[in-house]
Amino acid sequence: MHAPELSLDEKRDLYRDGFIVLKEVVPRELTWAAKRRINIFAGRDGHLFKYYNELASSHEFPDLVNLSPLGDILRKTMGPFDAPQRAMPMVLYPRDPSPEIGGYGVADKDIPNFGFAPHLDGQWAGALPRNQNEVDDWESPRTEHFGTGDARARGGNNTPFFQDPACRLALGSFTAFVGVCLNDQTEYGRGNLAVLRGAHHAVEDFFRMQRDSGGVVGPEGTGWPRLKPVGDGQVAINHLPDAIRELYREGAEYTPDGSMWPQPTPILMDEGDAVITLHAIPHCGTRNELGAEPRMNVYFRLRRERPGGARVVGDSDHPDRGWNGEFLEYPGDYDPWQVAIDKLCDHWSEWDFMTSDFERQIQTLEKSS
């Protein structure tokens, strides 16, 4: 069982890499109960997510944080946060690479690293123009695919097109993306979560640049067109700014259309392990090509308490809005959108372990190594 607090080395790794894996931090009786609940839902008519709202609020999933050492570790690392009431149980069934062309505009089988296509959480996703001739504007598209094209519009993923009525912010935000592993993912190719190690530093700088330019923060802001041309005349969501992707050109692979696919760091875990990542880490669930059983993880989107802010229940990527995009009530002197922008541009301000004393300790540790 993991110690009740991160070691200095682990804190250094979290600061440097933007993620950390905690071994054996969740007791097996809790992971067993979570797996059982997933299989109960999967057995209903052969569908798992048909019953998402009931599934996500089943107590077995929040228990993975609330009744395990993981909750206290997070509080000692991040600070106070709302105990999760909901979670995202995510199951990836084994499958072979497909010749089908999906949302990335190229054949599934051609995307390297088991289909690794990194993104940042909190983006609108929905129906797109069918071909490039239907795109009216790559930077700020406003065709019928995007509804009203403002904060009233929601995607198929329930995430608003813009977070705020003034359309200043096109990205939902939280502090930590946390995953609990329910079965063997110790080999890359079993549906592992994968990340761009260390990219959170560049992402933070990118958001600062967007903010300082005076425009939108997120997609449609400076340097981040919402759409991009891909494949043979297809259209895709631009999940990651080119400025971030370009930093990972070394070791990248290319599909026949010339698109560049960066090399990821796979998260290797076993049952009872957990991964803590920053919101600013680009990530992706990869293809379960080598496994013989479904990959089972339970994910949480958690946020350090923001005085005056909304209660965060644990699964939403747009916690400043209701699950169905409704606007929430806030104190008159609280601007949740400006607070969100400020935190995106200074993500360490939401991690209590990041003190001046810690920084001095890290400098000493780096010198000694």
Tab-separated table of C-alpha atoms in Angstrom:
chain	number	residue	atom	x	y	z
A	1	MET	CA	0.000	0.000	0.000
A	2	HIS	CA	1.255	3.479	-0.896
A	3	ALA	CA	2.416	5.870	1.835
A	4	PRO	CA	-0.182	8.434	2.997
A	5	GLU	CA	1.691	11.299	1.324
A	6	LEU	CA	3.820	11.788	-1.782
A	7	SER	CA	7.562	11.599	-1.310
A	8	LEU	CA	9.806	14.450	-2.431
A	9	ASP	CA	10.849	12.398	-5.456
A	10	GLU	CA	7.204	11.838	-6.398
A	11	LYS	CA	6.418	15.538	-6.058
A	12	ARG	CA	9.393	16.329	-8.260
A	13	ASP	CA	8.135	13.864	-10.878
A	14	LEU	CA	4.651	15.386	-10.797
A	15	TYR	CA	6.120	18.864	-11.257
A	16	ARG	CA	8.485	17.795	-14.041
A	17	ASP	CA	6.321	15.311	-15.958
A	18	GLY	CA	2.790	16.492	-15.208
A	19	PHE	CA	1.673	13.064	-14.025
A	20	ILE	CA	2.531	10.413	-11.471
A	21	VAL	CA	1.517	6.774	-10.988
A	22	LEU	CA	0.801	5.593	-7.439
A	23	LYS	CA	1.199	1.841	-6.960
A	24	GLU	CA	-1.311	-0.193	-4.928
A	25	VAL	CA	-3.045	2.874	-3.521
A	26	VAL	CA	-6.630	1.580	-3.779
A	27	PRO	CA	-7.550	-1.601	-1.855
A	28	ARG	CA	-8.632	-4.618	-3.913
A	29	GLU	CA	-12.027	-4.858	-2.225
A	30	LEU	CA	-12.865	-1.418	-3.668
A	31	THR	CA	-11.619	-2.225	-7.173
A	32	TRP	CA	-13.488	-5.558	-7.071
A	33	ALA	CA	-16.740	-3.773	-6.226
A	34	ALA	CA	-16.191	-1.244	-9.027
A	35	LYS	CA	-15.532	-3.991	-11.590
A	36	ARG	CA	-18.646	-5.834	-10.468
A	37	ARG	CA	-20.764	-2.710	-10.915
A	38	ILE	CA	-19.372	-2.123	-14.419
A	39	ASN	CA	-20.203	-5.683	-15.429
A	40	ILE	CA	-23.711	-5.396	-13.997
A	41	PHE	CA	-24.366	-2.414	-16.261
A	42	ALA	CA	-22.584	-3.965	-19.242
A	43	GLY	CA	-24.880	-6.976	-18.884
A	44	ARG	CA	-28.004	-4.863	-19.370
A	45	ASP	CA	-29.035	-5.348	-23.004
A	46	GLY	CA	-25.333	-5.589	-23.859
A	47	HIS	CA	-24.901	-1.838	-23.337
A	48	LEU	CA	-22.699	-0.069	-20.807
A	49	PHE	CA	-23.119	3.665	-21.395
A	50	LYS	CA	-26.794	3.539	-22.320
A	51	TYR	CA	-27.289	4.061	-18.590
A	52	TYR	CA	-24.456	6.539	-18.066
A	53	ASN	CA	-26.077	8.776	-15.451
A	54	GLU	CA	-27.060	5.836	-13.253
A	55	LEU	CA	-23.683	4.182	-13.810
A	56	ALA	CA	-21.612	7.315	-13.061
A	57	SER	CA	-23.398	7.963	-9.761
A	58	SER	CA	-23.045	4.396	-8.435
A	59	HIS	CA	-21.256	4.659	-5.083
A	60	GLU	CA	-18.665	2.023	-5.978
A	61	PHE	CA	-16.836	4.527	-8.186
A	62	PRO	CA	-16.561	7.575	-5.872
A	63	ASP	CA	-15.592	5.060	-3.156
A	64	LEU	CA	-12.305	4.531	-5.014
A	65	VAL	CA	-11.283	8.034	-3.877
A	66	ASN	CA	-13.487	8.665	-0.865
A	67	LEU	CA	-12.765	5.389	0.974
A	68	SER	CA	-9.143	4.839	-0.030
A	69	PRO	CA	-5.806	6.510	0.794
A	70	LEU	CA	-5.987	8.199	-2.604
A	71	GLY	CA	-8.330	10.890	-1.262
A	72	ASP	CA	-5.988	11.929	1.538
A	73	ILE	CA	-2.980	11.872	-0.779
A	74	LEU	CA	-4.780	14.222	-3.151
A	75	ARG	CA	-5.721	16.590	-0.318
A	76	LYS	CA	-2.125	16.707	0.915
A	77	THR	CA	-0.895	17.346	-2.625
A	78	MET	CA	-3.584	19.496	-4.237
A	79	GLY	CA	-5.457	20.875	-1.247
A	80	PRO	CA	-9.148	20.793	-0.280
A	81	PHE	CA	-11.575	19.605	-2.946
A	82	ASP	CA	-15.153	18.404	-3.142
A	83	ALA	CA	-15.432	14.678	-2.425
A	84	PRO	CA	-16.524	13.166	-5.746
A	85	GLN	CA	-20.130	12.096	-6.082
A	86	ARG	CA	-19.765	10.799	-9.635
A	87	ALA	CA	-17.049	9.296	-11.824
A	88	MET	CA	-16.389	8.208	-15.398
A	89	PRO	CA	-16.030	4.423	-15.678
A	90	MET	CA	-14.352	3.929	-19.062
A	91	VAL	CA	-14.115	0.518	-20.698
A	92	LEU	CA	-12.144	-0.200	-23.875
A	93	TYR	CA	-12.915	-3.563	-25.401
A	94	PRO	CA	-10.255	-5.485	-27.318
A	95	ARG	CA	-10.321	-4.738	-31.039
A	96	ASP	CA	-8.198	-5.102	-34.111
A	97	PRO	CA	-6.907	-2.079	-36.022
A	98	SER	CA	-9.529	-1.016	-38.533
A	99	PRO	CA	-9.230	0.229	-42.136
A	100	GLU	CA	-12.150	2.550	-41.424
A	101	ILE	CA	-11.504	6.295	-41.595
A	102	GLY	CA	-12.681	7.902	-38.374
A	103	GLY	CA	-12.810	11.418	-37.013
A	104	TYR	CA	-9.083	11.977	-37.567
A	105	GLY	CA	-9.412	11.665	-41.338
A	106	VAL	CA	-7.060	8.695	-41.724
A	107	ALA	CA	-7.477	4.945	-41.358
A	108	ASP	CA	-7.528	3.763	-37.754
A	109	LYS	CA	-4.848	1.160	-38.550
A	110	ASP	CA	-2.470	3.833	-39.815
A	111	ILE	CA	-2.423	5.920	-36.637
A	112	PRO	CA	0.713	4.828	-34.757
A	113	ASN	CA	1.089	4.015	-31.074
A	114	PHE	CA	-2.253	2.222	-30.875
A	115	GLY	CA	-4.162	5.242	-32.120
A	116	PHE	CA	-2.647	7.864	-29.822
A	117	ALA	CA	-4.249	11.222	-30.701
A	118	PRO	CA	-3.657	13.636	-27.792
A	119	HIS	CA	-6.170	16.232	-26.655
A	120	LEU	CA	-6.844	18.615	-23.789
A	121	ASP	CA	-10.033	18.089	-21.790
A	122	GLY	CA	-12.928	20.526	-21.811
A	123	GLN	CA	-13.426	20.969	-25.574
A	124	TRP	CA	-16.665	20.896	-27.539
A	125	ALA	CA	-17.036	17.781	-29.695
A	126	GLY	CA	-19.847	17.067	-32.096
A	127	ALA	CA	-20.909	16.760	-35.729
A	128	LEU	CA	-18.450	18.318	-38.185
A	129	PRO	CA	-18.626	19.473	-41.794
A	130	ARG	CA	-18.452	16.399	-44.030
A	131	ASN	CA	-15.825	17.876	-46.339
A	132	GLN	CA	-13.537	20.869	-46.523
A	133	ASN	CA	-15.831	22.723	-48.945
A	134	GLU	CA	-18.435	22.997	-46.160
A	135	VAL	CA	-16.065	24.858	-43.816
A	136	ASP	CA	-16.840	28.568	-43.691
A	137	ASP	CA	-13.941	29.461	-41.383
A	138	TRP	CA	-11.226	27.162	-40.003
A	139	GLU	CA	-10.482	29.491	-37.090
A	140	SER	CA	-14.062	30.203	-35.985
A	141	PRO	CA	-16.542	27.982	-37.857
A	142	ARG	CA	-20.223	28.958	-37.700
A	143	THR	CA	-22.019	26.557	-40.041
A	144	GLU	CA	-25.180	24.732	-38.990
A	145	HIS	CA	-23.020	21.977	-37.450
A	146	PHE	CA	-22.248	24.282	-34.528
A	147	GLY	CA	-25.760	25.442	-33.704
A	148	THR	CA	-25.773	28.986	-32.390
A	149	GLY	CA	-21.954	29.036	-32.341
A	150	ASP	CA	-21.919	30.604	-28.894
A	151	ALA	CA	-22.207	29.626	-25.228
A	152	ARG	CA	-25.721	28.233	-25.755
A	153	ALA	CA	-24.498	25.497	-28.095
A	154	ARG	CA	-23.459	22.101	-26.708
A	155	GLY	CA	-21.637	19.240	-28.389
A	156	GLY	CA	-22.482	15.579	-28.510
A	157	ASN	CA	-20.211	15.288	-25.467
A	158	ASN	CA	-22.438	17.815	-23.606
A	159	THR	CA	-19.569	20.330	-23.424
A	160	PRO	CA	-20.464	23.942	-24.320
A	161	PHE	CA	-19.047	25.533	-27.473
A	162	PHE	CA	-17.975	28.446	-25.273
A	163	GLN	CA	-17.992	28.351	-21.489
A	164	ASP	CA	-19.077	31.945	-20.839
A	165	PRO	CA	-21.779	34.177	-22.343
A	166	ALA	CA	-19.169	36.639	-23.601
A	167	CYS	CA	-17.331	33.816	-25.433
A	168	ARG	CA	-13.984	34.558	-23.819
A	169	LEU	CA	-13.275	30.945	-22.842
A	170	ALA	CA	-13.629	27.889	-25.098
A	171	LEU	CA	-12.287	25.295	-22.694
A	172	GLY	CA	-13.593	23.794	-19.457
A	173	SER	CA	-11.100	23.590	-16.615
A	174	PHE	CA	-10.361	21.639	-13.490
A	175	THR	CA	-7.232	20.802	-11.490
A	176	ALA	CA	-6.531	17.076	-11.667
A	177	PHE	CA	-7.500	14.243	-13.999
A	178	VAL	CA	-7.248	11.117	-11.846
A	179	GLY	CA	-7.582	7.523	-13.023
A	180	VAL	CA	-7.936	4.334	-10.983
A	181	CYS	CA	-6.929	1.108	-12.706
A	182	LEU	CA	-9.184	-1.950	-12.333
A	183	ASN	CA	-7.234	-4.569	-14.300
A	184	ASP	CA	-3.866	-5.414	-15.835
A	185	GLN	CA	-2.524	-2.632	-18.075
A	186	THR	CA	1.168	-3.293	-17.478
A	187	GLU	CA	1.821	-3.817	-21.194
A	188	TYR	CA	1.456	-1.035	-23.738
A	189	GLY	CA	-1.303	-1.941	-26.149
A	190	ARG	CA	-3.963	-2.905	-23.625
A	191	GLY	CA	-5.946	0.304	-23.969
A	192	ASN	CA	-3.567	2.325	-21.806
A	193	LEU	CA	-4.005	5.972	-21.068
A	194	ALA	CA	-1.051	7.745	-22.726
A	195	VAL	CA	0.249	11.306	-22.292
A	196	LEU	CA	2.687	13.844	-23.690
A	197	ARG	CA	5.151	13.877	-20.835
A	198	GLY	CA	6.046	17.362	-19.635
A	199	ALA	CA	3.773	19.224	-22.049
A	200	HIS	CA	1.916	20.963	-19.205
A	201	HIS	CA	4.681	23.580	-18.969
A	202	ALA	CA	4.226	24.544	-22.625
A	203	VAL	CA	0.430	24.404	-22.378
A	204	GLU	CA	0.481	26.867	-19.487
A	205	ASP	CA	2.724	29.218	-21.489
A	206	PHE	CA	0.399	28.880	-24.489
A	207	PHE	CA	-2.658	29.874	-22.452
A	208	ARG	CA	-0.772	32.888	-21.109
A	209	MET	CA	0.044	33.936	-24.666
A	210	GLN	CA	-3.625	33.618	-25.654
A	211	ARG	CA	-4.776	35.609	-22.620
A	212	ASP	CA	-2.201	38.339	-23.181
A	213	SER	CA	-3.215	38.639	-26.836
A	214	GLY	CA	-6.627	39.803	-25.611
A	215	GLY	CA	-8.662	37.150	-27.414
A	216	VAL	CA	-10.284	33.813	-26.669
A	217	VAL	CA	-8.532	31.326	-24.392
A	218	GLY	CA	-8.783	27.827	-25.860
A	219	PRO	CA	-9.950	26.837	-29.368
A	220	GLU	CA	-10.592	29.890	-31.581
A	221	GLY	CA	-7.993	31.851	-29.615
A	222	THR	CA	-4.630	32.942	-31.004
A	223	GLY	CA	-2.746	29.974	-32.489
A	224	TRP	CA	-5.586	27.483	-32.046
A	225	PRO	CA	-8.007	27.110	-34.985
A	226	ARG	CA	-11.056	25.081	-33.972
A	227	LEU	CA	-10.920	22.895	-37.108
A	228	LYS	CA	-8.173	21.556	-39.345
A	229	PRO	CA	-8.036	19.860	-42.773
A	230	VAL	CA	-6.975	16.207	-42.630
A	231	GLY	CA	-6.672	13.153	-44.849
A	232	ASP	CA	-8.188	13.247	-48.325
A	233	GLY	CA	-10.498	16.230	-47.979
A	234	GLN	CA	-11.779	15.465	-44.472
A	235	VAL	CA	-12.284	17.816	-41.519
A	236	ALA	CA	-11.263	17.198	-37.898
A	237	ILE	CA	-11.425	18.996	-34.578
A	238	ASN	CA	-8.076	20.580	-33.809
A	239	HIS	CA	-7.645	18.955	-30.395
A	240	LEU	CA	-4.193	20.414	-29.719
A	241	PRO	CA	-2.467	23.609	-30.899
A	242	ASP	CA	0.316	23.114	-33.441
A	243	ALA	CA	2.716	25.006	-31.157
A	244	ILE	CA	2.397	22.200	-28.577
A	245	ARG	CA	2.443	19.369	-31.085
A	246	GLU	CA	5.583	20.712	-32.753
A	247	LEU	CA	7.525	20.349	-29.504
A	248	TYR	CA	7.153	16.578	-29.896
A	249	ARG	CA	8.279	16.251	-33.499
A	250	GLU	CA	11.388	14.269	-32.488
A	251	GLY	CA	10.481	10.584	-32.605
A	252	ALA	CA	7.093	11.291	-34.162
A	253	GLU	CA	5.594	9.093	-36.879
A	254	TYR	CA	3.599	10.052	-39.965
A	255	THR	CA	0.479	8.719	-41.665
A	256	PRO	CA	0.277	8.494	-45.482
A	257	ASP	CA	-1.413	11.911	-45.673
A	258	GLY	CA	1.637	13.520	-44.045
A	259	SER	CA	0.078	14.135	-40.628
A	260	MET	CA	2.504	14.010	-37.704
A	261	TRP	CA	1.682	11.833	-34.676
A	262	PRO	CA	3.838	12.466	-31.589
A	263	GLN	CA	5.401	9.726	-29.493
A	264	PRO	CA	3.496	9.265	-26.215
A	265	THR	CA	4.392	8.035	-22.761
A	266	PRO	CA	2.063	5.123	-21.953
A	267	ILE	CA	0.717	4.820	-18.412
A	268	LEU	CA	1.450	1.274	-17.226
A	269	MET	CA	-0.698	0.249	-14.272
A	270	ASP	CA	-2.201	-2.769	-12.560
A	271	GLU	CA	-5.326	-3.200	-10.465
A	272	GLY	CA	-5.347	-0.798	-7.521
A	273	ASP	CA	-2.835	1.627	-9.061
A	274	ALA	CA	-3.823	5.230	-9.779
A	275	VAL	CA	-2.540	7.995	-12.019
A	276	ILE	CA	-2.716	11.695	-11.152
A	277	THR	CA	-2.297	14.141	-14.019
A	278	LEU	CA	-2.706	17.871	-14.443
A	279	HIS	CA	-5.558	19.194	-16.555
A	280	ALA	CA	-2.876	20.702	-18.812
A	281	ILE	CA	-1.419	17.331	-19.861
A	282	PRO	CA	-2.455	16.278	-23.400
A	283	HIS	CA	-3.614	12.667	-23.226
A	284	CYS	CA	-5.579	9.946	-24.969
A	285	GLY	CA	-6.954	6.475	-24.356
A	286	THR	CA	-5.264	4.109	-26.799
A	287	ARG	CA	-6.459	1.025	-28.677
A	288	ASN	CA	-6.842	-2.210	-26.710
A	289	GLU	CA	-5.103	-4.259	-29.396
A	290	LEU	CA	-3.069	-6.730	-27.328
A	291	GLY	CA	-5.390	-7.419	-24.412
A	292	ALA	CA	-7.781	-10.351	-24.125
A	293	GLU	CA	-10.240	-8.606	-21.790
A	294	PRO	CA	-11.807	-5.124	-21.635
A	295	ARG	CA	-9.626	-2.404	-20.195
A	296	MET	CA	-11.332	-0.906	-17.145
A	297	ASN	CA	-10.397	2.455	-15.642
A	298	VAL	CA	-12.416	4.874	-13.540
A	299	TYR	CA	-11.630	8.556	-14.100
A	300	PHE	CA	-12.291	11.626	-11.980
A	301	ARG	CA	-12.108	15.303	-12.864
A	302	LEU	CA	-11.352	17.029	-9.584
A	303	ARG	CA	-10.756	20.660	-8.766
A	304	ARG	CA	-9.230	22.395	-5.816
A	305	GLU	CA	-11.828	24.449	-3.988
A	306	ARG	CA	-12.383	27.891	-5.492
A	307	PRO	CA	-14.103	30.185	-2.950
A	308	GLY	CA	-17.390	31.195	-4.544
A	309	GLY	CA	-17.085	28.539	-7.239
A	310	ALA	CA	-19.426	25.688	-8.161
A	311	ARG	CA	-19.458	22.355	-6.392
A	312	VAL	CA	-17.515	19.837	-8.496
A	313	VAL	CA	-19.114	16.384	-8.579
A	314	GLY	CA	-16.279	14.512	-10.290
A	315	ASP	CA	-17.066	13.635	-13.901
A	316	SER	CA	-17.737	16.886	-15.770
A	317	ASP	CA	-15.139	18.594	-17.983
A	318	HIS	CA	-17.121	21.861	-17.728
A	319	PRO	CA	-17.747	22.206	-13.976
A	320	ASP	CA	-18.500	25.949	-14.136
A	321	ARG	CA	-21.671	25.025	-16.053
A	322	GLY	CA	-24.319	22.422	-15.292
A	323	TRP	CA	-23.995	18.938	-16.792
A	324	ASN	CA	-26.481	19.869	-19.525
A	325	GLY	CA	-24.913	23.263	-20.149
A	326	GLU	CA	-27.168	25.252	-17.850
A	327	PHE	CA	-25.751	28.435	-16.346
A	328	LEU	CA	-25.254	28.313	-12.581
A	329	GLU	CA	-25.811	30.941	-9.918
A	330	TYR	CA	-22.690	32.626	-8.497
A	331	PRO	CA	-22.084	35.366	-5.924
A	332	GLY	CA	-22.271	38.792	-7.525
A	333	ASP	CA	-18.566	39.487	-7.017
A	334	TYR	CA	-17.404	36.139	-8.451
A	335	ASP	CA	-16.505	35.735	-12.121
A	336	PRO	CA	-16.020	31.983	-12.680
A	337	TRP	CA	-14.741	32.493	-16.225
A	338	GLN	CA	-11.993	34.913	-15.257
A	339	VAL	CA	-11.016	32.649	-12.367
A	340	ALA	CA	-10.839	29.709	-14.791
A	341	ILE	CA	-8.643	31.679	-17.196
A	342	ASP	CA	-6.362	32.742	-14.349
A	343	LYS	CA	-5.966	29.129	-13.204
A	344	LEU	CA	-5.303	27.834	-16.725
A	345	CYS	CA	-2.500	30.404	-16.907
A	346	ASP	CA	-1.143	29.494	-13.456
A	347	HIS	CA	-2.068	25.868	-12.857
A	348	TRP	CA	0.354	25.392	-9.944
A	349	SER	CA	-1.640	27.930	-7.938
A	350	GLU	CA	-4.122	25.081	-7.365
A	351	TRP	CA	-1.550	22.646	-5.978
A	352	ASP	CA	-0.690	23.269	-2.340
A	353	PHE	CA	2.592	21.327	-2.486
A	354	MET	CA	4.032	23.950	-4.836
A	355	THR	CA	5.599	26.218	-2.219
A	356	SER	CA	8.842	28.171	-2.269
A	357	ASP	CA	10.234	25.644	0.214
A	358	PHE	CA	9.394	22.802	-2.191
A	359	GLU	CA	11.134	24.600	-5.033
A	360	ARG	CA	14.275	24.963	-2.897
A	361	GLN	CA	14.117	21.255	-2.025
A	362	ILE	CA	13.807	20.343	-5.699
A	363	GLN	CA	16.824	22.459	-6.610
A	364	THR	CA	18.851	20.676	-3.911
A	365	LEU	CA	17.612	17.284	-5.122
A	366	GLU	CA	18.493	18.045	-8.732
A	367	LYS	CA	22.007	19.159	-7.766
A	368	SER	CA	22.613	16.001	-5.747
A	369	SER	CA	21.502	13.769	-8.595
